[in-house]
PDB file of C-alpha atoms in Angstrom:
ATOM      1  CA  GLU A  80      -4.194 -14.675  19.405  1.00  0.00           C
ATOM      2  CA  VAL A  81      -3.463 -11.263  18.277  1.00  0.00           C
ATOM      3  CA  GLN A  82      -0.692  -9.181  21.194  1.00  0.00           C
ATOM      4  CA  LEU A  83       1.011  -6.319  21.018  1.00  0.00           C
ATOM      5  CA  VAL A  84       3.110  -6.151  24.282  1.00  0.00           C
ATOM      6  CA  GLU A  85       4.514  -2.393  24.705  1.00  0.00           C
ATOM      7  CA  SER A  86       8.117  -2.189  27.172  1.00  0.00           C
ATOM      8  CA  GLY A  87      10.849  -0.360  28.136  1.00  0.00           C
ATOM      9  CA  GLY A  88       8.281   2.869  29.749  1.00  0.00           C
ATOM     10  CA  GLY A  89      10.053   5.053  32.779  1.00  0.00           C
ATOM     11  CA  LEU A  90      11.054   8.266  34.336  1.00  0.00           C
ATOM     12  CA  VAL A  91      13.520  10.070  32.248  1.00  0.00           C
ATOM     13  CA  GLN A  92      15.082  13.611  33.034  1.00  0.00           C
ATOM     14  CA  PRO A  93      14.498  16.193  30.040  1.00  0.00           C
ATOM     15  CA  GLY A  94      16.946  16.215  27.431  1.00  0.00           C
ATOM     16  CA  GLY A  95      17.942  12.274  28.211  1.00  0.00           C
ATOM     17  CA  SER A  96      16.948   9.178  25.866  1.00  0.00           C
ATOM     18  CA  LEU A  97      14.588   6.365  25.988  1.00  0.00           C
ATOM     19  CA  GLY A  98      13.768   3.407  24.545  1.00  0.00           C
ATOM     20  CA  LEU A  99      10.609   1.551  23.754  1.00  0.00           C
ATOM     21  CA  SER A 100       9.350  -2.420  22.107  1.00  0.00           C
ATOM     22  CA  CYS A 101       6.638  -3.334  21.086  1.00  0.00           C
ATOM     23  CA  ALA A 102       6.968  -6.788  20.879  1.00  0.00           C
ATOM     24  CA  ALA A 103       4.087  -9.388  18.418  1.00  0.00           C
ATOM     25  CA  SER A 104       2.515 -12.041  18.451  1.00  0.00           C
ATOM     26  CA  GLY A 105      -0.228 -14.277  16.854  1.00  0.00           C
ATOM     27  CA  PHE A 106       0.467 -12.237  13.763  1.00  0.00           C
ATOM     28  CA  THR A 107       3.575 -11.793  11.145  1.00  0.00           C
ATOM     29  CA  VAL A 108       4.691  -7.659  11.799  1.00  0.00           C
ATOM     30  CA  ASN A 109       5.595  -7.283   7.716  1.00  0.00           C
ATOM     31  CA  MET A 110       2.311  -7.915   6.659  1.00  0.00           C
ATOM     32  CA  TYR A 111       1.281  -4.292   8.377  1.00  0.00           C
ATOM     33  CA  TRP A 112       2.175  -1.233   8.908  1.00  0.00           C
ATOM     34  CA  MET A 113       2.898  -0.438  12.083  1.00  0.00           C
ATOM     35  CA  GLY A 114       2.833   2.903  14.800  1.00  0.00           C
ATOM     36  CA  TRP A 115       2.915   4.874  18.010  1.00  0.00           C
ATOM     37  CA  VAL A 116       0.223   6.883  19.138  1.00  0.00           C
ATOM     38  CA  ARG A 117       0.539   8.496  22.419  1.00  0.00           C
ATOM     39  CA  GLN A 118      -1.829   9.978  25.448  1.00  0.00           C
ATOM     40  CA  THR A 119      -0.534  12.946  27.511  1.00  0.00           C
ATOM     41  CA  PRO A 120      -1.911  13.105  30.986  1.00  0.00           C
ATOM     42  CA  GLY A 121      -5.411  15.137  30.879  1.00  0.00           C
ATOM     43  CA  LYS A 122      -4.946  15.409  26.616  1.00  0.00           C
ATOM     44  CA  GLY A 123      -6.116  13.874  23.834  1.00  0.00           C
ATOM     45  CA  LEU A 124      -4.781  10.632  21.426  1.00  0.00           C
ATOM     46  CA  GLU A 125      -2.031  11.967  19.617  1.00  0.00           C
ATOM     47  CA  TRP A 126      -0.439   9.954  16.239  1.00  0.00           C
ATOM     48  CA  VAL A 127       3.830  10.051  16.849  1.00  0.00           C
ATOM     49  CA  ALA A 128       5.015   7.836  13.859  1.00  0.00           C
ATOM     50  CA  ASN A 129       4.703   4.780  11.630  1.00  0.00           C
ATOM     51  CA  ILE A 130       6.752   2.816   9.692  1.00  0.00           C
ATOM     52  CA  LYS A 131       5.665   0.552   6.354  1.00  0.00           C
ATOM     53  CA  LYS A 132       5.866  -3.508   6.227  1.00  0.00           C
ATOM     54  CA  ASP A 133       9.575  -3.376   4.899  1.00  0.00           C
ATOM     55  CA  GLY A 134      10.769  -0.581   6.770  1.00  0.00           C
ATOM     56  CA  SER A 135      11.242   1.323   4.039  1.00  0.00           C
ATOM     57  CA  GLU A 136       9.126   4.379   4.768  1.00  0.00           C
ATOM     58  CA  LYS A 137       9.008   6.143   8.376  1.00  0.00           C
ATOM     59  CA  ASN A 138       6.504   8.718   8.899  1.00  0.00           C
ATOM     60  CA  TYR A 139       6.372  11.254  12.031  1.00  0.00           C
ATOM     61  CA  ALA A 140       4.796  13.957  13.684  1.00  0.00           C
ATOM     62  CA  ASP A 141       6.689  17.897  14.035  1.00  0.00           C
ATOM     63  CA  SER A 142       6.431  17.404  17.492  1.00  0.00           C
ATOM     64  CA  VAL A 143       9.148  14.788  17.356  1.00  0.00           C
ATOM     65  CA  LYS A 144      10.601  15.060  13.753  1.00  0.00           C
ATOM     66  CA  GLY A 145      14.069  15.007  14.335  1.00  0.00           C
ATOM     67  CA  ARG A 146      14.181  13.454  18.448  1.00  0.00           C
ATOM     68  CA  PHE A 147      12.558  10.274  17.793  1.00  0.00           C
ATOM     69  CA  THR A 148      13.221   7.332  15.395  1.00  0.00           C
ATOM     70  CA  ILE A 149      11.014   4.571  14.597  1.00  0.00           C
ATOM     71  CA  SER A 150      12.363   1.250  13.534  1.00  0.00           C
ATOM     72  CA  ARG A 151      10.896  -2.722  12.909  1.00  0.00           C
ATOM     73  CA  ASP A 152      12.726  -5.983  13.278  1.00  0.00           C
ATOM     74  CA  ASN A 153      10.708  -8.088  11.206  1.00  0.00           C
ATOM     75  CA  ALA A 154      12.735 -11.523  12.564  1.00  0.00           C
ATOM     76  CA  LYS A 155      11.954 -10.657  15.774  1.00  0.00           C
ATOM     77  CA  ASN A 156       8.154  -9.923  15.205  1.00  0.00           C
ATOM     78  CA  SER A 157       9.046  -6.069  16.722  1.00  0.00           C
ATOM     79  CA  MET A 158       8.723  -2.773  16.255  1.00  0.00           C
ATOM     80  CA  TYR A 159      10.754   0.428  18.362  1.00  0.00           C
ATOM     81  CA  LEU A 160      10.910   3.624  18.965  1.00  0.00           C
ATOM     82  CA  HIS A 161      13.826   5.318  20.228  1.00  0.00           C
ATOM     83  CA  MET A 162      13.251   8.813  22.258  1.00  0.00           C
ATOM     84  CA  ASN A 163      16.053  11.745  22.488  1.00  0.00           C
ATOM     85  CA  SER A 164      16.069  15.235  23.817  1.00  0.00           C
ATOM     86  CA  LEU A 165      13.182  14.178  25.801  1.00  0.00           C
ATOM     87  CA  ARG A 166      10.917  17.167  26.825  1.00  0.00           C
ATOM     88  CA  ALA A 167       8.460  17.317  29.684  1.00  0.00           C
ATOM     89  CA  GLU A 168       5.701  17.613  27.067  1.00  0.00           C
ATOM     90  CA  ASP A 169       6.724  14.229  25.799  1.00  0.00           C
ATOM     91  CA  THR A 170       4.940  12.602  29.019  1.00  0.00           C
ATOM     92  CA  ALA A 171       2.468  10.143  28.371  1.00  0.00           C
ATOM     93  CA  VAL A 172       1.019   6.820  27.639  1.00  0.00           C
ATOM     94  CA  TYR A 173       2.753   4.977  24.690  1.00  0.00           C
ATOM     95  CA  TYR A 174       0.854   2.907  22.198  1.00  0.00           C
ATOM     96  CA  CYS A 175       1.859   0.611  19.537  1.00  0.00           C
ATOM     97  CA  MET A 176      -0.814  -0.619  16.764  1.00  0.00           C
ATOM     98  CA  ARG A 177      -0.803  -1.550  13.653  1.00  0.00           C
ATOM     99  CA  ARG A 178      -2.314  -0.387  10.724  1.00  0.00           C
ATOM    100  CA  VAL A 179      -3.530  -2.728   7.735  1.00  0.00           C
ATOM    101  CA  GLU A 180      -2.457  -1.159   4.535  1.00  0.00           C
ATOM    102  CA  GLY A 181      -4.462   0.443   2.173  1.00  0.00           C
ATOM    103  CA  SER A 182      -7.167   1.567   5.020  1.00  0.00           C
ATOM    104  CA  SER A 183      -7.247   3.577   7.963  1.00  0.00           C
ATOM    105  CA  LEU A 184      -8.163   0.485  10.215  1.00  0.00           C
ATOM    106  CA  ARG A 185      -5.824   0.196  13.374  1.00  0.00           C
ATOM    107  CA  ASP A 186      -7.616  -3.215  14.479  1.00  0.00           C
ATOM    108  CA  TYR A 187      -5.326  -4.094  17.162  1.00  0.00           C
ATOM    109  CA  TRP A 188      -3.184  -1.765  20.101  1.00  0.00           C
ATOM    110  CA  GLY A 189      -1.209  -2.936  22.770  1.00  0.00           C
ATOM    111  CA  GLN A 190      -1.922  -1.958  26.349  1.00  0.00           C
ATOM    112  CA  GLY A 191       0.322   1.376  26.462  1.00  0.00           C
ATOM    113  CA  THR A 192       3.855   2.224  28.628  1.00  0.00           C
ATOM    114  CA  LEU A 193       4.138   5.175  30.308  1.00  0.00           C
ATOM    115  CA  VAL A 194       7.020   7.341  29.997  1.00  0.00           C
ATOM    116  CA  ILE A 195       7.499  10.276  32.305  1.00  0.00           C
ATOM    117  CA  VAL A 196      10.244  13.035  31.680  1.00  0.00           C
ATOM    118  CA  SER A 197      10.606  14.727  34.542  1.00  0.00           C
ATOM    119  CA  SER A 198      13.345  16.117  37.004  1.00  0.00           C
TER     120      SER A 198
ATOM    121  CA  HIS B 230      -1.318  19.693  11.101  1.00  0.00           C
ATOM    122  CA  SER B 231      -3.389  21.182  14.102  1.00  0.00           C
ATOM    123  CA  ALA B 232      -5.686  18.859  15.542  1.00  0.00           C
ATOM    124  CA  LEU B 233      -9.106  18.136  14.028  1.00  0.00           C
ATOM    125  CA  THR B 234     -11.902  20.117  15.963  1.00  0.00           C
ATOM    126  CA  GLN B 235     -14.077  17.780  17.757  1.00  0.00           C
ATOM    127  CA  PRO B 236     -17.118  18.985  20.200  1.00  0.00           C
ATOM    128  CA  ALA B 237     -15.344  18.353  23.664  1.00  0.00           C
ATOM    129  CA  SER B 238     -18.090  16.902  25.368  1.00  0.00           C
ATOM    130  CA  VAL B 239     -21.747  15.331  24.445  1.00  0.00           C
ATOM    131  CA  SER B 240     -24.319  13.555  26.274  1.00  0.00           C
ATOM    132  CA  GLY B 241     -27.701  11.577  25.695  1.00  0.00           C
ATOM    133  CA  SER B 242     -29.960   9.639  27.376  1.00  0.00           C
ATOM    134  CA  PRO B 243     -30.037   6.107  27.354  1.00  0.00           C
ATOM    135  CA  GLY B 244     -31.876   4.781  23.908  1.00  0.00           C
ATOM    136  CA  GLN B 245     -31.055   8.434  22.178  1.00  0.00           C
ATOM    137  CA  SER B 246     -29.293   8.835  19.290  1.00  0.00           C
ATOM    138  CA  ILE B 247     -26.344  11.295  18.829  1.00  0.00           C
ATOM    139  CA  THR B 248     -23.930  12.305  16.502  1.00  0.00           C
ATOM    140  CA  ILE B 249     -20.432  13.706  17.328  1.00  0.00           C
ATOM    141  CA  SER B 250     -18.329  15.767  14.582  1.00  0.00           C
ATOM    142  CA  CYS B 251     -14.956  16.145  13.121  1.00  0.00           C
ATOM    143  CA  ARG B 252     -13.955  19.179  11.076  1.00  0.00           C
ATOM    144  CA  GLY B 253     -10.953  19.231   9.155  1.00  0.00           C
ATOM    145  CA  THR B 254      -9.484  20.544   6.000  1.00  0.00           C
ATOM    146  CA  SER B 255      -8.940  19.572   1.960  1.00  0.00           C
ATOM    147  CA  SER B 256      -5.373  18.407   3.642  1.00  0.00           C
ATOM    148  CA  ASP B 257      -6.896  15.947   5.756  1.00  0.00           C
ATOM    149  CA  VAL B 258     -10.592  14.814   6.191  1.00  0.00           C
ATOM    150  CA  GLY B 259     -11.665  16.321   3.104  1.00  0.00           C
ATOM    151  CA  GLY B 260      -9.524  14.584   0.516  1.00  0.00           C
ATOM    152  CA  TYR B 261      -9.269  11.256   1.656  1.00  0.00           C
ATOM    153  CA  ILE B 262     -11.516   8.297   3.260  1.00  0.00           C
ATOM    154  CA  TYR B 263      -8.859   7.124   5.274  1.00  0.00           C
ATOM    155  CA  VAL B 264     -11.287   8.956   8.378  1.00  0.00           C
ATOM    156  CA  SER B 265     -11.778   6.165  11.150  1.00  0.00           C
ATOM    157  CA  TRP B 266     -13.115   6.562  15.206  1.00  0.00           C
ATOM    158  CA  TYR B 267     -11.944   5.149  17.971  1.00  0.00           C
ATOM    159  CA  GLN B 268     -13.271   4.655  21.323  1.00  0.00           C
ATOM    160  CA  HIS B 269     -11.134   4.947  24.456  1.00  0.00           C
ATOM    161  CA  HIS B 270     -12.092   4.031  28.025  1.00  0.00           C
ATOM    162  CA  PRO B 271      -9.465   5.204  30.814  1.00  0.00           C
ATOM    163  CA  GLY B 272      -6.966   3.240  31.703  1.00  0.00           C
ATOM    164  CA  LYS B 273      -7.509   0.549  28.315  1.00  0.00           C
ATOM    165  CA  ALA B 274      -6.164   0.395  24.794  1.00  0.00           C
ATOM    166  CA  PRO B 275      -8.534   2.384  21.938  1.00  0.00           C
ATOM    167  CA  LYS B 276     -10.580   0.509  20.395  1.00  0.00           C
ATOM    168  CA  VAL B 277     -11.411   0.987  16.588  1.00  0.00           C
ATOM    169  CA  ILE B 278     -15.328   1.256  15.769  1.00  0.00           C
ATOM    170  CA  ILE B 279     -15.334   2.694  12.460  1.00  0.00           C
ATOM    171  CA  TYR B 280     -12.996   3.047   9.493  1.00  0.00           C
ATOM    172  CA  ASP B 281     -12.222   4.374   6.089  1.00  0.00           C
ATOM    173  CA  VAL B 282     -15.143   6.490   6.689  1.00  0.00           C
ATOM    174  CA  SER B 283     -18.283   4.436   7.503  1.00  0.00           C
ATOM    175  CA  HIS B 284     -16.795   0.915   7.755  1.00  0.00           C
ATOM    176  CA  ARG B 285     -17.632  -0.860  10.647  1.00  0.00           C
ATOM    177  CA  PRO B 286     -14.815  -3.443  11.744  1.00  0.00           C
ATOM    178  CA  SER B 287     -16.368  -7.368  12.418  1.00  0.00           C
ATOM    179  CA  GLY B 288     -17.785  -6.976  15.983  1.00  0.00           C
ATOM    180  CA  VAL B 289     -18.835  -3.549  16.382  1.00  0.00           C
ATOM    181  CA  SER B 290     -22.271  -3.155  16.998  1.00  0.00           C
ATOM    182  CA  ASN B 291     -24.682  -1.757  14.337  1.00  0.00           C
ATOM    183  CA  ARG B 292     -24.966   0.768  16.231  1.00  0.00           C
ATOM    184  CA  PHE B 293     -22.363   2.918  15.747  1.00  0.00           C
ATOM    185  CA  SER B 294     -22.305   4.292  12.350  1.00  0.00           C
ATOM    186  CA  GLY B 295     -19.491   6.670  10.099  1.00  0.00           C
ATOM    187  CA  SER B 296     -20.627   9.577   7.341  1.00  0.00           C
ATOM    188  CA  LYS B 297     -18.470  12.338   6.087  1.00  0.00           C
ATOM    189  CA  SER B 298     -19.573  15.653   3.782  1.00  0.00           C
ATOM    190  CA  GLY B 299     -16.564  17.961   2.711  1.00  0.00           C
ATOM    191  CA  ASN B 300     -13.993  18.353   5.300  1.00  0.00           C
ATOM    192  CA  THR B 301     -16.446  17.135   8.364  1.00  0.00           C
ATOM    193  CA  ALA B 302     -16.789  13.622   9.380  1.00  0.00           C
ATOM    194  CA  SER B 303     -19.242  12.376  11.607  1.00  0.00           C
ATOM    195  CA  LEU B 304     -20.144   9.429  13.968  1.00  0.00           C
ATOM    196  CA  THR B 305     -23.347   8.582  15.181  1.00  0.00           C
ATOM    197  CA  ILE B 306     -24.246   6.654  17.549  1.00  0.00           C
ATOM    198  CA  SER B 307     -27.899   4.865  17.914  1.00  0.00           C
ATOM    199  CA  GLY B 308     -30.169   3.372  20.980  1.00  0.00           C
ATOM    200  CA  LEU B 309     -27.142   4.680  23.785  1.00  0.00           C
ATOM    201  CA  GLN B 310     -26.581   2.310  26.294  1.00  0.00           C
ATOM    202  CA  ALA B 311     -24.621   2.908  29.376  1.00  0.00           C
ATOM    203  CA  GLU B 312     -21.008   1.032  28.201  1.00  0.00           C
ATOM    204  CA  ASP B 313     -20.702   3.365  25.318  1.00  0.00           C
ATOM    205  CA  GLU B 314     -19.980   6.201  27.543  1.00  0.00           C
ATOM    206  CA  ALA B 315     -16.285   7.008  26.771  1.00  0.00           C
ATOM    207  CA  ASP B 316     -13.480   9.778  25.036  1.00  0.00           C
ATOM    208  CA  TYR B 317     -14.089   9.249  20.864  1.00  0.00           C
ATOM    209  CA  TYR B 318     -11.502  10.592  18.503  1.00  0.00           C
ATOM    210  CA  CYS B 319     -11.470  11.175  14.574  1.00  0.00           C
ATOM    211  CA  CYS B 320      -8.247  10.495  12.988  1.00  0.00           C
ATOM    212  CA  SER B 321      -7.257  10.772   9.634  1.00  0.00           C
ATOM    213  CA  CYS B 322      -4.561  11.051   7.296  1.00  0.00           C
ATOM    214  CA  THR B 323      -2.817  14.336   5.764  1.00  0.00           C
ATOM    215  CA  ASP B 324      -1.750  14.937   2.607  1.00  0.00           C
ATOM    216  CA  ASN B 325       2.007  14.619   3.621  1.00  0.00           C
ATOM    217  CA  ARG B 326       1.538  11.241   4.710  1.00  0.00           C
ATOM    218  CA  THR B 327       1.028  11.479   8.769  1.00  0.00           C
ATOM    219  CA  TRP B 328      -2.005  11.479  10.841  1.00  0.00           C
ATOM    220  CA  VAL B 329      -3.568  13.782  12.781  1.00  0.00           C
ATOM    221  CA  PHE B 330      -6.200  12.610  15.719  1.00  0.00           C
ATOM    222  CA  GLY B 331      -9.260  14.726  16.954  1.00  0.00           C
ATOM    223  CA  GLY B 332      -8.914  16.888  20.094  1.00  0.00           C
ATOM    224  CA  GLY B 333     -11.682  13.852  21.440  1.00  0.00           C
ATOM    225  CA  THR B 334     -15.271  13.894  22.422  1.00  0.00           C
ATOM    226  CA  LYS B 335     -16.374  12.921  26.081  1.00  0.00           C
ATOM    227  CA  LEU B 336     -19.633  10.843  25.752  1.00  0.00           C
ATOM    228  CA  THR B 337     -21.807  10.844  28.809  1.00  0.00           C
ATOM    229  CA  VAL B 338     -25.157   8.227  28.988  1.00  0.00           C
ATOM    230  CA  LEU B 339     -26.835  10.891  31.485  1.00  0.00           C
TER     231      LEU B 339
END
């Protein structure tokens, strides 16, 4: 069974850092683009970042560029999001997901991990 | 890239059909086939219901269909059911290799 499980969310002060992990099972991540999408309280979904199968390409939303870093460890079948200089507006549920290369099909998503940026 | 434009809400009675629009630009929706739609129930993971403009993943009801004309994509749900009540989001790739979601549409089944 394909599963994506996020971890690492929590409460962090503005300006602080936090690292999220996404552990995959039931498939090998090196066959897929992987990425993060967030949902802020009371608002909609926002695409955050994605990373190519071999890690050679990474793309970021303007709102997080320069502050967030996406990475992956195919040997551990996992993906990560390191977040620096966190702001109140980064408060959200962060979802990891996989995307089939050459399409817009994001067929599996995790259940999400909540990040709260507050003093 | 600004968020794609969707109506904030739509509603319909059971059995009826509704259409949700998703307006972008030639740099995103209009320029690519990589438009997808997601159904999101609060507290649950988003679920893809349409990808590549009009393709349905296996297991998704054929009551859901997608199309595109110019810079606007559309999602049609026919034979509305109570379980269709959810938030719906479109998503498109952009010409700088990023992705952008629409603002979301809340569907109410009356």
